[in-house]
mmCIF file of C-alpha atoms and ligand atoms in Angstrom:
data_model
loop_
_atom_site.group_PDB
_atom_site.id
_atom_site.type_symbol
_atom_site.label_atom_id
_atom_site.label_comp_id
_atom_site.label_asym_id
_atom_site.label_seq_id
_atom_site.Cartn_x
_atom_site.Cartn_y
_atom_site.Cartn_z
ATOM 1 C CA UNK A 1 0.000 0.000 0.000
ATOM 2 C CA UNK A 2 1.317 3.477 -0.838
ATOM 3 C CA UNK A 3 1.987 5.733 1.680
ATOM 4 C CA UNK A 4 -0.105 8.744 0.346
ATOM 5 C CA UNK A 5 -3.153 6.018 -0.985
ATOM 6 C CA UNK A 6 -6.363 7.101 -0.752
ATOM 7 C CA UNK A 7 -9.120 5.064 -1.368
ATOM 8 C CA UNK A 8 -11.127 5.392 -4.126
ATOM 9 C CA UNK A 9 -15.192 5.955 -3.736
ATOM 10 C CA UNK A 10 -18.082 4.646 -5.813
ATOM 11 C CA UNK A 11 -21.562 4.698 -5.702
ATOM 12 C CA UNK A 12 -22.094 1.553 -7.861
ATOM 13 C CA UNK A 13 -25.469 1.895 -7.081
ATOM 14 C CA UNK A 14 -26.251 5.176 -8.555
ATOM 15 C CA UNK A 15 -23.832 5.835 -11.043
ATOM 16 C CA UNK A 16 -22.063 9.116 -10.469
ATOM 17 C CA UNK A 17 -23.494 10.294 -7.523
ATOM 18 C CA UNK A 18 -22.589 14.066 -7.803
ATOM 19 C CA UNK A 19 -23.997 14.355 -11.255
ATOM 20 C CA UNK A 20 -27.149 12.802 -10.004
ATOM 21 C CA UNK A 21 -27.344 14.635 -6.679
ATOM 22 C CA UNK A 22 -26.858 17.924 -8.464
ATOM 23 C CA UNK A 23 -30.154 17.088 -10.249
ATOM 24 C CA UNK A 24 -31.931 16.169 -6.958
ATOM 25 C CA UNK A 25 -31.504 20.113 -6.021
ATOM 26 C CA UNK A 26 -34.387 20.618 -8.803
ATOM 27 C CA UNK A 27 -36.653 17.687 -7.626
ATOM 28 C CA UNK A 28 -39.369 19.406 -5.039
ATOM 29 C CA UNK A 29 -39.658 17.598 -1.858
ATOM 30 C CA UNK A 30 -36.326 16.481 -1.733
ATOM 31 C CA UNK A 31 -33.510 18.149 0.465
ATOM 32 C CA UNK A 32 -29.870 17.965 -0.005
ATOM 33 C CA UNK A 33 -27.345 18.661 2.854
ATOM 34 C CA UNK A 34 -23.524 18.187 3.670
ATOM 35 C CA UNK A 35 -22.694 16.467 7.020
ATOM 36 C CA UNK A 36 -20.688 14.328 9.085
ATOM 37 C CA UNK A 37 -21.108 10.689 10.191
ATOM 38 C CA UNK A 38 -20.998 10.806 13.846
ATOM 39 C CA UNK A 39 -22.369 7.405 15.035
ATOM 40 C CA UNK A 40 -22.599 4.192 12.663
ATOM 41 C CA UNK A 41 -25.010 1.189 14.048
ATOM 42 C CA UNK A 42 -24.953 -1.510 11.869
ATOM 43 C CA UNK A 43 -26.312 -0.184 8.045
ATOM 44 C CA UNK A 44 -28.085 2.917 10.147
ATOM 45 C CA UNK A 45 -25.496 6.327 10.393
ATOM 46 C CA UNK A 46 -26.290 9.354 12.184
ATOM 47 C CA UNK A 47 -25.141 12.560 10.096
ATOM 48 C CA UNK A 48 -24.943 15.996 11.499
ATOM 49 C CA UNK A 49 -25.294 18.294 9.045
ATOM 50 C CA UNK A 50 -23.492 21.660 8.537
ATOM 51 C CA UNK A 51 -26.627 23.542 10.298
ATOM 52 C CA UNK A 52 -26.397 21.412 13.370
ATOM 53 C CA UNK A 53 -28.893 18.953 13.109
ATOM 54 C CA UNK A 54 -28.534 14.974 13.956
ATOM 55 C CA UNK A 55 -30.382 13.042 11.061
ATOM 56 C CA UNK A 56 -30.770 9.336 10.849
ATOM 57 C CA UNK A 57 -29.370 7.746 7.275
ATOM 58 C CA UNK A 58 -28.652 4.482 5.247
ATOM 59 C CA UNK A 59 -26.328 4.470 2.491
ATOM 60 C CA UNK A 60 -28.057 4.602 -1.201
ATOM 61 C CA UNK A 61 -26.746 1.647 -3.600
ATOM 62 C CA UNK A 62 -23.142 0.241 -3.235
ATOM 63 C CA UNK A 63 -20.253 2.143 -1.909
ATOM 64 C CA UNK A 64 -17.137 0.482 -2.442
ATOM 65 C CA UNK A 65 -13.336 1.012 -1.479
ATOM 66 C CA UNK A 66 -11.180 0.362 -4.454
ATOM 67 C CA UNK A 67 -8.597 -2.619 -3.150
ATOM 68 C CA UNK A 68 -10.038 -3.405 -0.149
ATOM 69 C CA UNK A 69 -13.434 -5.045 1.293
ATOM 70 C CA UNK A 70 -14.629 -3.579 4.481
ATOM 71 C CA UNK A 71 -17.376 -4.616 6.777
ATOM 72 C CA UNK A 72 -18.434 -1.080 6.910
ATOM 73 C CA UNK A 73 -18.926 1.035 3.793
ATOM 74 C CA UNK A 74 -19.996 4.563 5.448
ATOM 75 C CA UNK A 75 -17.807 5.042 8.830
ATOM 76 C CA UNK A 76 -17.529 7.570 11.383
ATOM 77 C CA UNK A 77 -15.963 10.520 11.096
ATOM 78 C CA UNK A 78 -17.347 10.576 6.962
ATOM 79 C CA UNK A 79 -18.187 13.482 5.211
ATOM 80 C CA UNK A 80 -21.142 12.627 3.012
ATOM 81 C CA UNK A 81 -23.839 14.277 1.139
ATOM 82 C CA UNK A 82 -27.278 13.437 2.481
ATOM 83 C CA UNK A 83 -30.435 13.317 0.335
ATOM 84 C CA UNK A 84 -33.750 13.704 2.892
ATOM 85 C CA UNK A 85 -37.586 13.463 1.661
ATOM 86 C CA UNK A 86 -39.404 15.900 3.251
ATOM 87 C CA UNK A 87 -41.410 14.650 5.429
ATOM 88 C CA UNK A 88 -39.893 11.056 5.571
ATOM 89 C CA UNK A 89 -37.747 10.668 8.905
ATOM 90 C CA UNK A 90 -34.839 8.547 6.778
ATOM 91 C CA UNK A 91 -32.269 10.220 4.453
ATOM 92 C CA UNK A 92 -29.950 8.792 2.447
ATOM 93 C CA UNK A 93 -26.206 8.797 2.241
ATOM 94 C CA UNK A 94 -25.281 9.103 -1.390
ATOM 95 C CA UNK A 95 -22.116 10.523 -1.512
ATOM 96 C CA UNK A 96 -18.855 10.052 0.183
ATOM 97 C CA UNK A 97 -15.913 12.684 -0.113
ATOM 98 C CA UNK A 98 -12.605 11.508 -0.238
ATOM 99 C CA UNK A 99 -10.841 10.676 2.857
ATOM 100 C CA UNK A 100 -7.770 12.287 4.247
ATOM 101 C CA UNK A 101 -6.904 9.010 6.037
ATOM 102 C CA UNK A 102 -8.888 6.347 8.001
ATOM 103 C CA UNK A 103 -7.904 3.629 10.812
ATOM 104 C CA UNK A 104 -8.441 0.417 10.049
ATOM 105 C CA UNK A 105 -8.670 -3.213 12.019
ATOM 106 C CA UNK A 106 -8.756 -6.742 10.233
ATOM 107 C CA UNK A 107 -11.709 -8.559 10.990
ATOM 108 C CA UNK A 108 -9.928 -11.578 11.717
ATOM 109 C CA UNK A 109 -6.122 -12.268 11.784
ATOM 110 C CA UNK A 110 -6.405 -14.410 8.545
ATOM 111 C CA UNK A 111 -9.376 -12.568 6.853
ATOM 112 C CA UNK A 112 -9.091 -10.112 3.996
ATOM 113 C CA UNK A 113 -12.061 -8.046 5.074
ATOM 114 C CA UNK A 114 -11.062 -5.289 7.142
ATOM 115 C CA UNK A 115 -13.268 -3.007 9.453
ATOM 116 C CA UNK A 116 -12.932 0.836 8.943
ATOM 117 C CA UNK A 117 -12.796 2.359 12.608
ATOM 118 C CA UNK A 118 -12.849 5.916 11.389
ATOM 119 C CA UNK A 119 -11.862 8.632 8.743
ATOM 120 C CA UNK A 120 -10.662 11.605 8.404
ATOM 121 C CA UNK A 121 -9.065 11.742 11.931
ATOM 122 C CA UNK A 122 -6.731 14.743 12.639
ATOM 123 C CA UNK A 123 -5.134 13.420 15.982
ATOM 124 C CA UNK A 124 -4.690 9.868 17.908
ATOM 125 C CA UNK A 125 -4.137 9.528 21.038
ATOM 126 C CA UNK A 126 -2.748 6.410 22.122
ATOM 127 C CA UNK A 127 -3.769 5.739 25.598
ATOM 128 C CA UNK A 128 -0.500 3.502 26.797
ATOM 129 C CA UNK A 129 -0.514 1.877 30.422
ATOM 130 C CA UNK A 130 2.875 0.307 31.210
ATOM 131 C CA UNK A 131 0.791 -1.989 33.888
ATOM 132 C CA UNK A 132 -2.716 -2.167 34.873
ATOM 133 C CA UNK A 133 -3.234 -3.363 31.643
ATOM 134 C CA UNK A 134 -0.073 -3.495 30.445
ATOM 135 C CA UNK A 135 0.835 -2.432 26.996
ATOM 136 C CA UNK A 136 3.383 -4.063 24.718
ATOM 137 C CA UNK A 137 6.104 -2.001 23.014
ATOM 138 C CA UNK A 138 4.903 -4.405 20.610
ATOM 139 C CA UNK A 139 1.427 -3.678 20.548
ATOM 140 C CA UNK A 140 2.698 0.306 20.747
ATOM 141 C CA UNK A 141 4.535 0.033 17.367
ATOM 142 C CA UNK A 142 2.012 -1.836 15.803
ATOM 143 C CA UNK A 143 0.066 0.428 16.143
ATOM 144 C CA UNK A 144 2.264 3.337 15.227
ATOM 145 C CA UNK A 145 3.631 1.690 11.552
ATOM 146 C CA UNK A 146 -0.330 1.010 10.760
ATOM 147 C CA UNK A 147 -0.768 4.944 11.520
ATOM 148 C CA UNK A 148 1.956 5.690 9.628
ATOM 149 C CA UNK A 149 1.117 3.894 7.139
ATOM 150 C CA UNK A 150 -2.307 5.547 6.653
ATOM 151 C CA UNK A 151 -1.070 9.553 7.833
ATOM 152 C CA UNK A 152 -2.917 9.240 10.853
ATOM 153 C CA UNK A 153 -0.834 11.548 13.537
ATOM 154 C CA UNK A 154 -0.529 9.761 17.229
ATOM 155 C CA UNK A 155 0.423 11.548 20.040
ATOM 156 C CA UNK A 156 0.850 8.755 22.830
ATOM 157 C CA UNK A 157 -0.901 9.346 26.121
ATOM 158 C CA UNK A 158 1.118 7.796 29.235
ATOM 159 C CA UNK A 159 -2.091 7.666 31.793
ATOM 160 C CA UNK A 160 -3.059 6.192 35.064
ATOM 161 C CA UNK A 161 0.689 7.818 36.278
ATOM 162 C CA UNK A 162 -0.538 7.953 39.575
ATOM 163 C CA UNK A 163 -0.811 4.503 40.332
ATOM 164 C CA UNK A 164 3.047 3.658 39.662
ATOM 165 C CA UNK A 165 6.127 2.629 41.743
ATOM 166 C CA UNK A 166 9.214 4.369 40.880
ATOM 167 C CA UNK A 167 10.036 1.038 38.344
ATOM 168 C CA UNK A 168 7.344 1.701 36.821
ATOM 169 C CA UNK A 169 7.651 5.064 36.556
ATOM 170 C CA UNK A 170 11.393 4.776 35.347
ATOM 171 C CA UNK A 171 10.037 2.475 32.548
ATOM 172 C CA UNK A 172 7.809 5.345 31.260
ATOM 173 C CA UNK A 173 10.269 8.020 31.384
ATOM 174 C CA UNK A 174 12.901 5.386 29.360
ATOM 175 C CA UNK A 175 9.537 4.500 26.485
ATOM 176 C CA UNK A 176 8.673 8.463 26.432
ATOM 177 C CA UNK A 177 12.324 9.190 26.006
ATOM 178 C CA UNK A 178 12.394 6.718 22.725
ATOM 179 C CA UNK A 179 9.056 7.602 21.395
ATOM 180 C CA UNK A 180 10.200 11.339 21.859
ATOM 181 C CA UNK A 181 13.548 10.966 20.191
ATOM 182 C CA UNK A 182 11.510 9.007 16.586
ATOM 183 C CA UNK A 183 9.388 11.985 16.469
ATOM 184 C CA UNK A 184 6.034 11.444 18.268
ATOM 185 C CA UNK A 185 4.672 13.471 20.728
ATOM 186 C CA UNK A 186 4.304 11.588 24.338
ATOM 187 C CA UNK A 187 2.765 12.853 27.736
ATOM 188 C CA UNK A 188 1.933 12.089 30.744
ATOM 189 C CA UNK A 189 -1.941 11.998 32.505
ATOM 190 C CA UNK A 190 -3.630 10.818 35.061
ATOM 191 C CA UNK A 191 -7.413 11.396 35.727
ATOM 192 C CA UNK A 192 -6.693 11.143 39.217
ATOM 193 C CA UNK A 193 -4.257 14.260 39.917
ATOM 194 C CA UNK A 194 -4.927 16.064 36.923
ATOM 195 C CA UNK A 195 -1.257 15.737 35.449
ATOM 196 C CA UNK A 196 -1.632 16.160 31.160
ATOM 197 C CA UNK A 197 -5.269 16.884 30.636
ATOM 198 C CA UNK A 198 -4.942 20.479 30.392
ATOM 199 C CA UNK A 199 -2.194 19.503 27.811
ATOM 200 C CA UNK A 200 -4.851 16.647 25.984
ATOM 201 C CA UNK A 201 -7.484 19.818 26.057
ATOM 202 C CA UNK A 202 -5.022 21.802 24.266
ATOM 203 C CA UNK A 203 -4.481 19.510 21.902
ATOM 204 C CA UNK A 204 -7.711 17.855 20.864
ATOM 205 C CA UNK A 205 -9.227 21.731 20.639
ATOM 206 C CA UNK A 206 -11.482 22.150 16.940
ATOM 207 C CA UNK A 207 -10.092 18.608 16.297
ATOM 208 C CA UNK A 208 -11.080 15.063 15.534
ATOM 209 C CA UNK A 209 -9.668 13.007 17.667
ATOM 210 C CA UNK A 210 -9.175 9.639 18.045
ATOM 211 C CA UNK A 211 -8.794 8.048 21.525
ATOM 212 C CA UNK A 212 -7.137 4.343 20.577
ATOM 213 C CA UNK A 213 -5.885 1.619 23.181
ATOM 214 C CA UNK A 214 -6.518 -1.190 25.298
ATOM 215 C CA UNK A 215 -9.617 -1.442 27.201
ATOM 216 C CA UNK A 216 -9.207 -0.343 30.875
ATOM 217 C CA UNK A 217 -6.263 1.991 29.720
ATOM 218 C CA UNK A 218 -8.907 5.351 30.641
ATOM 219 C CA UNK A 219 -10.071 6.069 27.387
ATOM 220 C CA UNK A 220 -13.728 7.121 28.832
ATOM 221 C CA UNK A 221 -11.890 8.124 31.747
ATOM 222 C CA UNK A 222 -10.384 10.794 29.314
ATOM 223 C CA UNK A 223 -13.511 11.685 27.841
ATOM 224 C CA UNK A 224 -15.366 12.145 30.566
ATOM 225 C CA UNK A 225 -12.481 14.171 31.445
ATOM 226 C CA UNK A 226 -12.481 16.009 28.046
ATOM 227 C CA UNK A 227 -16.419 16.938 28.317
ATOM 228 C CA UNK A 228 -17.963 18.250 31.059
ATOM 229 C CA UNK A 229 -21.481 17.424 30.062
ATOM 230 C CA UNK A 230 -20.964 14.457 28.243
ATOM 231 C CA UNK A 231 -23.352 12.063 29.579
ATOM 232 C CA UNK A 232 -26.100 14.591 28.752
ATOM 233 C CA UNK A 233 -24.884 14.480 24.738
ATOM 234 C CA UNK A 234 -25.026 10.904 24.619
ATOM 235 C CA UNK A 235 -28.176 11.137 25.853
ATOM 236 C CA UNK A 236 -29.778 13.730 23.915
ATOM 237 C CA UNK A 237 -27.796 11.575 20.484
ATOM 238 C CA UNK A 238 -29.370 8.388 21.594
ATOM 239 C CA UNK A 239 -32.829 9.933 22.124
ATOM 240 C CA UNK A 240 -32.884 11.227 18.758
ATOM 241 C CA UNK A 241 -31.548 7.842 16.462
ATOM 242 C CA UNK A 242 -34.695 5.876 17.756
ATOM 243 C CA UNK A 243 -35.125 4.408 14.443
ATOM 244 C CA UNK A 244 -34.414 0.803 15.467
ATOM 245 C CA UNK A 245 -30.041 1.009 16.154
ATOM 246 C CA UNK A 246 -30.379 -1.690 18.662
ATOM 247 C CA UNK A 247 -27.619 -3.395 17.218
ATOM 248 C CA UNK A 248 -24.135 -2.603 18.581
ATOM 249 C CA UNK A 249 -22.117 0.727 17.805
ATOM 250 C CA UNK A 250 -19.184 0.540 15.922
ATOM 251 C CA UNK A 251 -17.903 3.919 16.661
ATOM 252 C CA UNK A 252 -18.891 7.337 18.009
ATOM 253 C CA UNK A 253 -18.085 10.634 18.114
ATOM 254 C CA UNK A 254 -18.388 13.150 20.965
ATOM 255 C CA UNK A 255 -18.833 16.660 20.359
ATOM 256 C CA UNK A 256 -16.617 18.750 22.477
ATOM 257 C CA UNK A 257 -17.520 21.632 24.617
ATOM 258 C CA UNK A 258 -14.047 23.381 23.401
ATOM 259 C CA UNK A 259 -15.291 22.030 19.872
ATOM 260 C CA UNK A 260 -13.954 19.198 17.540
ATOM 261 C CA UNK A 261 -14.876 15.995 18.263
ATOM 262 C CA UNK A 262 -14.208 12.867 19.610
ATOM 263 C CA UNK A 263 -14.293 9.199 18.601
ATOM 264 C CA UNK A 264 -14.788 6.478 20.657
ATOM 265 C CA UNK A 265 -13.775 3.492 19.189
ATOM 266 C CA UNK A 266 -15.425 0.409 21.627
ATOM 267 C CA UNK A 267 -11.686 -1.774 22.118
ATOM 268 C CA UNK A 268 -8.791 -1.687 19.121
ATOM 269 C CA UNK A 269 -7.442 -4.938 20.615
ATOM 270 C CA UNK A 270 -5.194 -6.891 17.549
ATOM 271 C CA UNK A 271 -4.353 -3.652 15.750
ATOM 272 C CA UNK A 272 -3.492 -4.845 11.931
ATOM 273 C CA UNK A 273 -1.316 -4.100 9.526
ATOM 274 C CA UNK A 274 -3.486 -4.692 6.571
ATOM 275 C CA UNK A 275 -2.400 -4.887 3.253
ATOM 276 C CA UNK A 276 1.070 -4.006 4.073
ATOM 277 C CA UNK A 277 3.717 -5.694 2.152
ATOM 278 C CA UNK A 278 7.020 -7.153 3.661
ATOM 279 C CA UNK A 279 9.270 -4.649 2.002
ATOM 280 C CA UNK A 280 6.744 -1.713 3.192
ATOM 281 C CA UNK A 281 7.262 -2.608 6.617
ATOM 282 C CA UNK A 282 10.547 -0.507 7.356
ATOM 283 C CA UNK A 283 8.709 2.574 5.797
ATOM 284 C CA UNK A 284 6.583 2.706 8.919
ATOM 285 C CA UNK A 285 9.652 2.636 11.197
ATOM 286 C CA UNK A 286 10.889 5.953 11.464
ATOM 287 C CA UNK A 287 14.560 5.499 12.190
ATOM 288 C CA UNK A 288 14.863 2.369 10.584
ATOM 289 C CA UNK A 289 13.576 3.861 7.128
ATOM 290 C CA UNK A 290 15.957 6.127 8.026
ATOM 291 C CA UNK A 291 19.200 3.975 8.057
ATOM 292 C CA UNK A 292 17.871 1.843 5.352
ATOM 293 C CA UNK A 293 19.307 4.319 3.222
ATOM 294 C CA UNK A 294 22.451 3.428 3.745
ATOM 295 C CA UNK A 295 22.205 -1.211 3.457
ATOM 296 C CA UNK A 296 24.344 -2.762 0.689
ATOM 297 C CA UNK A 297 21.013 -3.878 -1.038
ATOM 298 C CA UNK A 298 18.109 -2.087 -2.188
ATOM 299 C CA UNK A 299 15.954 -5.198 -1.690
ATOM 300 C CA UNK A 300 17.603 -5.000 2.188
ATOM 301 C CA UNK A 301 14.707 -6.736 4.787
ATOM 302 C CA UNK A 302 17.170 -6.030 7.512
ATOM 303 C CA UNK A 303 17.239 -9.745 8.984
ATOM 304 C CA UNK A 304 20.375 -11.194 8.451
ATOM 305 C CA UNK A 305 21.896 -9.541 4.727
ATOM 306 C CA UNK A 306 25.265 -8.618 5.127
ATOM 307 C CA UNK A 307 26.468 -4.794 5.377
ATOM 308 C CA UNK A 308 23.012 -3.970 6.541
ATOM 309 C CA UNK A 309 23.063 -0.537 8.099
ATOM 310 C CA UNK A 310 19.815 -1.048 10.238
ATOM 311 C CA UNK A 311 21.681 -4.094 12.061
ATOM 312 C CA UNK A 312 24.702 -2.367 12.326
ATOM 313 C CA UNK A 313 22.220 0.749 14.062
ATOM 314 C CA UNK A 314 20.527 -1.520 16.377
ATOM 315 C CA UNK A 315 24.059 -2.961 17.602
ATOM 316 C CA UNK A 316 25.650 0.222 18.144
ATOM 317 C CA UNK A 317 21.689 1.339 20.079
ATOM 318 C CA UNK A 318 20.728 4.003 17.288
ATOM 319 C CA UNK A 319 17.952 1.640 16.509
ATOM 320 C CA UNK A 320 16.228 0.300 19.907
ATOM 321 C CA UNK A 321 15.867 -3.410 20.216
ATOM 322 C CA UNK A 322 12.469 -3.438 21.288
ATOM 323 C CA UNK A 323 11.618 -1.260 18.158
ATOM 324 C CA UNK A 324 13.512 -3.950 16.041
ATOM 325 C CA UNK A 325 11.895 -6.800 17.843
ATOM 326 C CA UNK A 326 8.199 -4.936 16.607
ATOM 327 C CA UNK A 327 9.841 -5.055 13.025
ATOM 328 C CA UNK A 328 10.770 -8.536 13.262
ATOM 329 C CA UNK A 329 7.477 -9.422 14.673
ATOM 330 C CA UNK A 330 5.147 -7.549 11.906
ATOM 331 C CA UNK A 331 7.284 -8.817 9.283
ATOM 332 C CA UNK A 332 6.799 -12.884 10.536
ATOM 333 C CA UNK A 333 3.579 -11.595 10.842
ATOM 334 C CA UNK A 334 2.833 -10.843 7.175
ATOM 335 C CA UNK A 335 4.453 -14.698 6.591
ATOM 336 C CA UNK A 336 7.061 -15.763 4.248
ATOM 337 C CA UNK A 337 4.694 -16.867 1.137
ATOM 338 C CA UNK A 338 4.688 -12.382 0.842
ATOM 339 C CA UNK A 339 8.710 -12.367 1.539
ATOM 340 C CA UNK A 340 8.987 -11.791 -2.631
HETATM 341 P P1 GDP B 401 -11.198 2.339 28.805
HETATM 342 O O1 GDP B 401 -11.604 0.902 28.724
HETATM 343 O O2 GDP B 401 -9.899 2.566 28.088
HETATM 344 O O3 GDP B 401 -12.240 3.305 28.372
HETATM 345 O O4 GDP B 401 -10.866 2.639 30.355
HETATM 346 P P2 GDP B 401 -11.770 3.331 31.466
HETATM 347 O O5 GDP B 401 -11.807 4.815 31.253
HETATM 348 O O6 GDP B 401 -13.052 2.608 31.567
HETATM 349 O O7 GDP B 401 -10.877 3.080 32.750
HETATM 350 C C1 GDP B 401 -10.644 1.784 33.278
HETATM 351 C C2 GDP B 401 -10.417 1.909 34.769
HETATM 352 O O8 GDP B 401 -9.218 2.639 35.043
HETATM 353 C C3 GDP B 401 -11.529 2.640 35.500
HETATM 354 O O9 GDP B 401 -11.745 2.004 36.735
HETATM 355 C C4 GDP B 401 -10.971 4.040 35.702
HETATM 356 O O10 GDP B 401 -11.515 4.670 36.826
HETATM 357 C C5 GDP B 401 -9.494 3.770 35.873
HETATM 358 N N1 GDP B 401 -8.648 4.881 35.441
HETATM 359 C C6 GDP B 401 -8.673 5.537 34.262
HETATM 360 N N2 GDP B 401 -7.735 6.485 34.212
HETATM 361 C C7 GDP B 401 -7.080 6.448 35.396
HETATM 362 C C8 GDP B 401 -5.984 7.191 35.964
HETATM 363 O O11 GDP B 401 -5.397 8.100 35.363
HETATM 364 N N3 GDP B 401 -5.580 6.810 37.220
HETATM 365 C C9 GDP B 401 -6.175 5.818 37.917
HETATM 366 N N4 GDP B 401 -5.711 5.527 39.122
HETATM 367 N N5 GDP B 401 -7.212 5.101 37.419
HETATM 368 C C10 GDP B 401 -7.661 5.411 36.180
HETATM 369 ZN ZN1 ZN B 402 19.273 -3.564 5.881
#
């Protein structure tokens, strides 16, 4: 996958869909509006449009991602062009504009379908406990190549700091020193004391914002933290989509009292690297795509070839070995029937 791909939207369905909504503007009793996909249940979306107002939708015809099959055609975090009856209660979704980026998750470790958390997402923050769950450096660059891979920005979020002994503690400093020194932002935040979340406020401000990590790591601790009257949105959201979304929410967003938004994704647990090809992999690696440059070959995996500079940087601690040992582990990963 390229690093600046974007995928490609149709409206098999329909034809093209901006010809045809153009049209629409002529028919009487039909309204078009521009808005954003804030909560998808199931096939049912819920679209704010530009003058504020939450409107239930379903997607009109086929939309489909050009080299790759998702579970979820419309996602959160969408903007789409909505076509409403007057007088009917359900509008329809029948155009997508491109996406900047999106986060994706494979269904399964083995399946080609992937699930579409969210698009167009200016900010991540990866929530990171070092215990109480613990998160894996593993997990932690995982995550970080697949954002890389699809220009999602992650700032990583060191929370729950109050509950740590002085190991602990140590071990934080040591992973925000590393994560600092490849280029990410990293701070620490605890709901608890207060430490960070006048920094997270900052930083989500007119935003939308991803809150990724393992369950239990504070994400709705954050939140909560982020918006005062939060319960009271989700409340007034859920009272309007009573159109039958029993079924369970894929993702949210939150409005913001400071505006942006929020999305709550429910649990990124196995965090994939989807359609990523072995000799991708180091492209996703800051430093290591960095000394790359410099291997004997071009064709360089960085295993075991000789005069490979990316070896030679992880001996002589340019290159961490825990960041090497997430290399190692995507690219076994990916499986050695994609090695050529
Ligand atoms: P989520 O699954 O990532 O959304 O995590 P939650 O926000 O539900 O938090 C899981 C648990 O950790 C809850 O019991 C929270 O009260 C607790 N928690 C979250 N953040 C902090 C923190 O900064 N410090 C402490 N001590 N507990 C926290
Ligand atoms: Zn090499």
């Amino acid at each position: 996958m390229a690093k600046d791909h974007n995928p490609d939207l149709k409206n098999n369905g329909n034809g093209d869909s901006s010809r045809q909504l153009a049209s629409c503007n002529t028919v009487s009793g039909v309204q078009n509006s521009r808005g954003i996909v804030i909560k998808n249940t199931g096939n049912l979306y819920l679209v704010r449009t530009e003058d504020g107002n939450d409107i239930n939708c379903t997607a009109k015809g086929h939309f489909r991602l050009k080299g790759i099959r998702s579970t979820s055609p419309v996602v959160v975090g969408d903007r789409v062009h909505i076509e409403h009856q007057i007088g009917e209660g359900m509008a329809y979704i029948v155009k997508i504009d491109e996406r900047k980026n999106y986060i994706v998750r494979k269904a399964s470790k083995l399946s080609k379908h992937s699930h579409i958390l969210a698009a167009n997402i200016d900010l991540t923050l990866l929530c990171i406990t070092v215990s109480s769950p613990e998160t894996t450096t593993v997990f932690i660059d995982r995550f970080l190549a697949t954002a890389e891979a699809y220009n999602v920005p992650v700032c990583l979020v060191f929370n729950k700091i109050d509950i740590f002994d002085e190991i602990d503690l140590e071990y934080v400093d040591a992973l925000m020193n590393l994560y600092s020194i490849i280029g990410y932002q990293c701070l620490r935040s605890s709901v608890v004391t207060g430490e960070g979340i006048a920094e997270i406020k900052e930083l989500v401000a007119n935003k939308t914002t991803l809150l990724a990590g393992h369950s239990g790591v504070g994400k709705s601790s954050i939140i909560n933290e982020l918006q005062s009257e939060m319960a009271l949105k989700v409340g007034e959201i859920s009272n309007v989509h009573n159109m039958g979304m029993h079924t369970t929410t894929f993702s949210e967003m939150i409005e913001l009292d400071g505006g942006g938004f929020v999305i709550d994704t429910p649990g990124i647990k196995g965090f994939g690297t989807i359609d990523m090809e072995v000799s991708e992999v180091s492209h996703y690696f800051r430093e290591i795509f960095k000394f790359s440059a410099k291997c004997r070959f071009n064709s360089c995996m960085h295993i075991n070839e000789p005069d490979c500079a990316v070896i030679d940087a992880v001996e002589n601690h340019y290159i961490s070995q825990s960041r090497y040992k997430s290399y190692l582990n995507i690219i076994e990963d990916i499986g050695p029937d994609k090695y050529r």
